JSON list of C-alpha atoms in Angstrom, two decimals:
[
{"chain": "A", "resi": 1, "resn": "UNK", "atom": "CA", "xyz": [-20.01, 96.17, 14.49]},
{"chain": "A", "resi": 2, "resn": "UNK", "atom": "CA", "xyz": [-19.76, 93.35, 12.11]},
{"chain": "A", "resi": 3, "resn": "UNK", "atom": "CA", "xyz": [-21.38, 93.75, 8.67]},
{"chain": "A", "resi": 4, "resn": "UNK", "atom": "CA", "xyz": [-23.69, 91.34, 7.24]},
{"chain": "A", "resi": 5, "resn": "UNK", "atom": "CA", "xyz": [-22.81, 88.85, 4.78]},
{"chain": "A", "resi": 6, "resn": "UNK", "atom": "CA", "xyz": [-24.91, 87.73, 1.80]},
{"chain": "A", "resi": 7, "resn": "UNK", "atom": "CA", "xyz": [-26.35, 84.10, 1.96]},
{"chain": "A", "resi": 8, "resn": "UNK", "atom": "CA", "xyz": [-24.69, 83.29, -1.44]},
{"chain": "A", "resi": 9, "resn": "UNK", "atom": "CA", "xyz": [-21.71, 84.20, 0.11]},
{"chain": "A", "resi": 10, "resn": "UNK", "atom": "CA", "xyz": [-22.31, 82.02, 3.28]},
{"chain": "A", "resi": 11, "resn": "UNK", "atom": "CA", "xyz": [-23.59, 79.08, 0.58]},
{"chain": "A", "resi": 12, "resn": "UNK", "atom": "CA", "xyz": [-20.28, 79.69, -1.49]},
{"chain": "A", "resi": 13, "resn": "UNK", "atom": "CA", "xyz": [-18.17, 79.02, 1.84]},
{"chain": "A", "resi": 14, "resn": "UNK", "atom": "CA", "xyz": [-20.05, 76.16, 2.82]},
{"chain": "A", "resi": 15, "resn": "UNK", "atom": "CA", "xyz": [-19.84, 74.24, -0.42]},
{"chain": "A", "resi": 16, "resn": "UNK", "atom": "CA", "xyz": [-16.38, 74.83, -0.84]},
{"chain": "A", "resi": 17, "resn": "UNK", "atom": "CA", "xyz": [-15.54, 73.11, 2.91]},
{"chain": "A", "resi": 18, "resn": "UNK", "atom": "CA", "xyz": [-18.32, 70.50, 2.41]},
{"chain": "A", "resi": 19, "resn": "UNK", "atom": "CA", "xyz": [-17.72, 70.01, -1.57]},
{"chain": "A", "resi": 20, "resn": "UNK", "atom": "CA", "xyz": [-14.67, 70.85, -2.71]},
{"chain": "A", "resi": 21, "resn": "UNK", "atom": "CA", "xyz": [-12.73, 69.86, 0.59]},
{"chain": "A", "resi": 22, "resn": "UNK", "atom": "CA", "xyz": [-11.06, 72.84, 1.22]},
{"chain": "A", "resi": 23, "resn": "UNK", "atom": "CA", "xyz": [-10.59, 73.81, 4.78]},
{"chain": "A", "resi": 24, "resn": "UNK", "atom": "CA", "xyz": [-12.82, 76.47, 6.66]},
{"chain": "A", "resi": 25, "resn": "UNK", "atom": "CA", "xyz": [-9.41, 78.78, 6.73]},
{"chain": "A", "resi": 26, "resn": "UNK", "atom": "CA", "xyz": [-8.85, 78.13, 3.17]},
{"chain": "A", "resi": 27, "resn": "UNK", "atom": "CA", "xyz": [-12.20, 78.70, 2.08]},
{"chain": "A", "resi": 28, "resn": "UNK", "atom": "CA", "xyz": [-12.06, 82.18, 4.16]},
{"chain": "A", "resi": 29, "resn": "UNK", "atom": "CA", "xyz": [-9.17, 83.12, 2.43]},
{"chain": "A", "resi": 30, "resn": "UNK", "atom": "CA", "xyz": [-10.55, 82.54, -0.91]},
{"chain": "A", "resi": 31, "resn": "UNK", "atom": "CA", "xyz": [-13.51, 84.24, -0.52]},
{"chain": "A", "resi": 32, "resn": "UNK", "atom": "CA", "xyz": [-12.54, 87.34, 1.93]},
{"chain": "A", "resi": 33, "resn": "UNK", "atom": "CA", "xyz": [-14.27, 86.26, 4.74]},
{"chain": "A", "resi": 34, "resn": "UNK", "atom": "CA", "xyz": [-12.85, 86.24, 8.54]},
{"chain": "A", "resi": 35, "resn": "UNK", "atom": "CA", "xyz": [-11.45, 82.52, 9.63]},
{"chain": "A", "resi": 36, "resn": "UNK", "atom": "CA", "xyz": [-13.81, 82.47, 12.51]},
{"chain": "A", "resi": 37, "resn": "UNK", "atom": "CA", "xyz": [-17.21, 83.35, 10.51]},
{"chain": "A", "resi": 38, "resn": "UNK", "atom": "CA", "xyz": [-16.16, 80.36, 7.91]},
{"chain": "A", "resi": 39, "resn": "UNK", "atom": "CA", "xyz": [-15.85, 78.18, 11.10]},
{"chain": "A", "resi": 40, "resn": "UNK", "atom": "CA", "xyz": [-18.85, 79.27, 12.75]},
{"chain": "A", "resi": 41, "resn": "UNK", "atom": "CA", "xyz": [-20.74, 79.05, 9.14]},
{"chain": "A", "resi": 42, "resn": "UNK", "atom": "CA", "xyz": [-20.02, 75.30, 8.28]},
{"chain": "A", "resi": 43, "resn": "UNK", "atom": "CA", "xyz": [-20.18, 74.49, 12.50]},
{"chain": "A", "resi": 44, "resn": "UNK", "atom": "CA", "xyz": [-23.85, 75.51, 12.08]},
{"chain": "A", "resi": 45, "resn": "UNK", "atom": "CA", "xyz": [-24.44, 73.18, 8.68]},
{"chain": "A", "resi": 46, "resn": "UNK", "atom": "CA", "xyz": [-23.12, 70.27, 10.39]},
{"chain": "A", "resi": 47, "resn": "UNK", "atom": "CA", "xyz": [-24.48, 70.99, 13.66]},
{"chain": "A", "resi": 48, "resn": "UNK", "atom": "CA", "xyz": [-27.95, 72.31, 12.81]},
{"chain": "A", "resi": 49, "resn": "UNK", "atom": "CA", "xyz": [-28.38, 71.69, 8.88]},
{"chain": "A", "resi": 50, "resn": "UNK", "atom": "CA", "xyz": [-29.03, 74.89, 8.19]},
{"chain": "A", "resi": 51, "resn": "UNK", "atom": "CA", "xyz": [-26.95, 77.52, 6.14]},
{"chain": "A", "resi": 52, "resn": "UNK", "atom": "CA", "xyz": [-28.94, 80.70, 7.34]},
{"chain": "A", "resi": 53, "resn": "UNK", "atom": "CA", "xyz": [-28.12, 82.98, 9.49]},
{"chain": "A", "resi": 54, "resn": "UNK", "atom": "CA", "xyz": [-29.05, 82.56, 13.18]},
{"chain": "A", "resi": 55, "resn": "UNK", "atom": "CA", "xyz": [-30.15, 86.11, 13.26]},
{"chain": "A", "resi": 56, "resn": "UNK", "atom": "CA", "xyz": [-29.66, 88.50, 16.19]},
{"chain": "A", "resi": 57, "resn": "UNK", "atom": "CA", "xyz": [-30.95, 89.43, 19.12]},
{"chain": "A", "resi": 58, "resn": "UNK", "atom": "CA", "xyz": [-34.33, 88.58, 19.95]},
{"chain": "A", "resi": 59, "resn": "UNK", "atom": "CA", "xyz": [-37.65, 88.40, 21.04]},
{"chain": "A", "resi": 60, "resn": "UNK", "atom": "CA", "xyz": [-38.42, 91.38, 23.81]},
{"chain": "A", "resi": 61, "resn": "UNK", "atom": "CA", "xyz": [-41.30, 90.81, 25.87]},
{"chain": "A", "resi": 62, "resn": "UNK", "atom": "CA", "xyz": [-43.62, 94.84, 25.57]},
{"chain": "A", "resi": 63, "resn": "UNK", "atom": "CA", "xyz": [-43.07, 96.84, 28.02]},
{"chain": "A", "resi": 64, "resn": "UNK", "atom": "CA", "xyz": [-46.32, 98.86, 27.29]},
{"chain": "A", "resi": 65, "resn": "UNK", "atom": "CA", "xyz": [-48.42, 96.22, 27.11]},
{"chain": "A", "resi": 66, "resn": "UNK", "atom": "CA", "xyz": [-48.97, 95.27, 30.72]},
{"chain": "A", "resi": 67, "resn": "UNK", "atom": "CA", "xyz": [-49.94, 98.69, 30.74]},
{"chain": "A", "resi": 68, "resn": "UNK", "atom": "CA", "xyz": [-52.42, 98.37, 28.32]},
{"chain": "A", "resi": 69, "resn": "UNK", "atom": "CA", "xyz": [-55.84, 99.51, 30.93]},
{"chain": "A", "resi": 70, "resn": "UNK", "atom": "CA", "xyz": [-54.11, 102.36, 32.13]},
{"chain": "A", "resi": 71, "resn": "UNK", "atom": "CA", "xyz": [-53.11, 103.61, 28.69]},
{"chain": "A", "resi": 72, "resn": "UNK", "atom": "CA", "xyz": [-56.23, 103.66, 27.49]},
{"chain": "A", "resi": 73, "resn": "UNK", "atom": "CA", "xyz": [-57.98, 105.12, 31.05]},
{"chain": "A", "resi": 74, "resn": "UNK", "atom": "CA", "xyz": [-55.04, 107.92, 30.16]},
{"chain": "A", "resi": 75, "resn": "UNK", "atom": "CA", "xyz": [-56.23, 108.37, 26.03]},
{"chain": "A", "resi": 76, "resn": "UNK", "atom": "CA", "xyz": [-60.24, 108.05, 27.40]},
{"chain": "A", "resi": 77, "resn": "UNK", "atom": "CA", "xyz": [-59.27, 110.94, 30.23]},
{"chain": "A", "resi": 78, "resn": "UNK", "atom": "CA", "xyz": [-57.19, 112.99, 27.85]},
{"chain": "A", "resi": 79, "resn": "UNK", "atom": "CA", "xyz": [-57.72, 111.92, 23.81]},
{"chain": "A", "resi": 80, "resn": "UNK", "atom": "CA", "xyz": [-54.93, 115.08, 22.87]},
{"chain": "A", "resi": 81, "resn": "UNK", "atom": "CA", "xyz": [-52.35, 113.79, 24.80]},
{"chain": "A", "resi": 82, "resn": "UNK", "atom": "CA", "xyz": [-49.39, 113.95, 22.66]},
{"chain": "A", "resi": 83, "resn": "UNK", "atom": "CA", "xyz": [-47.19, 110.50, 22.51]},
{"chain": "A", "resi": 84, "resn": "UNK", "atom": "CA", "xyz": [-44.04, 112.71, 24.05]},
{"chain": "A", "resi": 85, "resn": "UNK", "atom": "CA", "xyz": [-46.34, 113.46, 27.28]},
{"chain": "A", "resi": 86, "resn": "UNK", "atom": "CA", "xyz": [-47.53, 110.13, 27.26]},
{"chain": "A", "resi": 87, "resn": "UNK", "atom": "CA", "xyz": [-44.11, 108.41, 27.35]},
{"chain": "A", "resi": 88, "resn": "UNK", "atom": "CA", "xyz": [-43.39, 111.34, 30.53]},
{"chain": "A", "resi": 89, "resn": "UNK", "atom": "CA", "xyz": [-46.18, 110.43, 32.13]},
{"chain": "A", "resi": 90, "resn": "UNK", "atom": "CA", "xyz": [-45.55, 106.47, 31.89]},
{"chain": "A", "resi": 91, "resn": "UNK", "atom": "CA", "xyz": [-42.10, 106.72, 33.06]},
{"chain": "A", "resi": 92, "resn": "UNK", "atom": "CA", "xyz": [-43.19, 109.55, 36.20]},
{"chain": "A", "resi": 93, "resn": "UNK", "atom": "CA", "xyz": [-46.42, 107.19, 37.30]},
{"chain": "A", "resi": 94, "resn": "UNK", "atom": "CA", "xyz": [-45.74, 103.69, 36.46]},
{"chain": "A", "resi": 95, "resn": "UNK", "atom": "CA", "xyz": [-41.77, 103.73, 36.09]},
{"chain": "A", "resi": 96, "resn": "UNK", "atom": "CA", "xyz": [-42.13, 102.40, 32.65]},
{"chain": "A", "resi": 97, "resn": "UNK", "atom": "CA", "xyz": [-39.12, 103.64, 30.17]},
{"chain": "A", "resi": 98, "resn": "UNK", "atom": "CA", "xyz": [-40.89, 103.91, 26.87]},
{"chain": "A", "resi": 99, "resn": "UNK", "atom": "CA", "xyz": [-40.25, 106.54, 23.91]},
{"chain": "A", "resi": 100, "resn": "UNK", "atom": "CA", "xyz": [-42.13, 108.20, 21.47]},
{"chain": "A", "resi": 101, "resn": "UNK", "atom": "CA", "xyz": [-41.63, 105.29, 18.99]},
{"chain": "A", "resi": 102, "resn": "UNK", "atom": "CA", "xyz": [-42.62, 102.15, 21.36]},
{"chain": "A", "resi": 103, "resn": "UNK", "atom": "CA", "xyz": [-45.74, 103.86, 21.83]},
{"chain": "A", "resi": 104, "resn": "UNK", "atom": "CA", "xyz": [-46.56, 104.76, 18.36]},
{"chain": "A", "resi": 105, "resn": "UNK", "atom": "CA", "xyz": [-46.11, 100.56, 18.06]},
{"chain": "A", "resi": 106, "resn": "UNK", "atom": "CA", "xyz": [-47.89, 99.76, 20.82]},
{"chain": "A", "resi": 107, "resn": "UNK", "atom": "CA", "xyz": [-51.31, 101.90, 19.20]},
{"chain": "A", "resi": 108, "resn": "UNK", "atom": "CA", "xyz": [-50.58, 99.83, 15.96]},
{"chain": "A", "resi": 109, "resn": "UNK", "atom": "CA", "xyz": [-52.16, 96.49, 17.15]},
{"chain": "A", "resi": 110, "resn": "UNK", "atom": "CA", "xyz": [-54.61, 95.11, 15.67]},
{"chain": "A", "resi": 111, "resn": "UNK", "atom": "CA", "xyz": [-56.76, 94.55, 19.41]},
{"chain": "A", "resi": 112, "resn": "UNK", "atom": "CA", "xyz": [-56.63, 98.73, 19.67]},
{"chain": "A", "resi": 113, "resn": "UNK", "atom": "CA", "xyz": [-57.72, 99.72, 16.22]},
{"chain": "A", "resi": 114, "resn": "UNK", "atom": "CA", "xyz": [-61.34, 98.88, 17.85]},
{"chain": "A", "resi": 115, "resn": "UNK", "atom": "CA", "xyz": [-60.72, 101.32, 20.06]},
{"chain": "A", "resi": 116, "resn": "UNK", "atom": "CA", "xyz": [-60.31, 104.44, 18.00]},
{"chain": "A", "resi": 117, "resn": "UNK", "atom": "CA", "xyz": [-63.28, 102.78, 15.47]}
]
């Protein structure tokens, strides 16, 4: 997996392409960076205007919260369910792959605190 690179690192490379002149190879060599991640750095400057980091992955839509009704029917029925029965029972009943820690996140928005007011 690559590791992640500081943004004065990233500004560093980009200045010395865009201000100093020195190729994107160059510039990689000179501050111990791979020739492709120089590239792709000062692409996205010229391209985009913007030195930061694109970030990663994504957005996921929740899986648990289309099953938000018949969680809580399940927490009104049984309120000492643990989270590791409730994560067997969503995955046996609704097909729904969701751990321990999904569903601790899913009880942390702000429309269920009501609920356990």
């Amino acid at each position: 997996m690559p590791k992640a690179y500081s943004q004065d690192l990233r500004d560093r490379v980009i200045d010395a392409v865009e201000k100093d002149g020195m190729s994107c190879r160059a510039a990689a060599r000179r501050f111990g960076v791979s020739d492709a991640s120089a590239i792709k750095w000062v692409q996205r400057a010229r391209r985009v205007g913007d030195r930061c980091c694109p970030g990663t992955g994504g957005h996921r839509p929740s899986k648990t919260r289309p099953e938000r009704v018949w969680l809580l029917a399940i927490i009104d029925a049984e309120p000492d369910i643990t989270l590791a029965a409730l994560s067997i029972r969503l995955r046996e009943e609704r097909g729904v792959q969701a751990d321990t820690g999904m569903l601790s996140r899913f009880w942390d928005y702000p429309e269920f605190c009501a609920v356990w007011l």
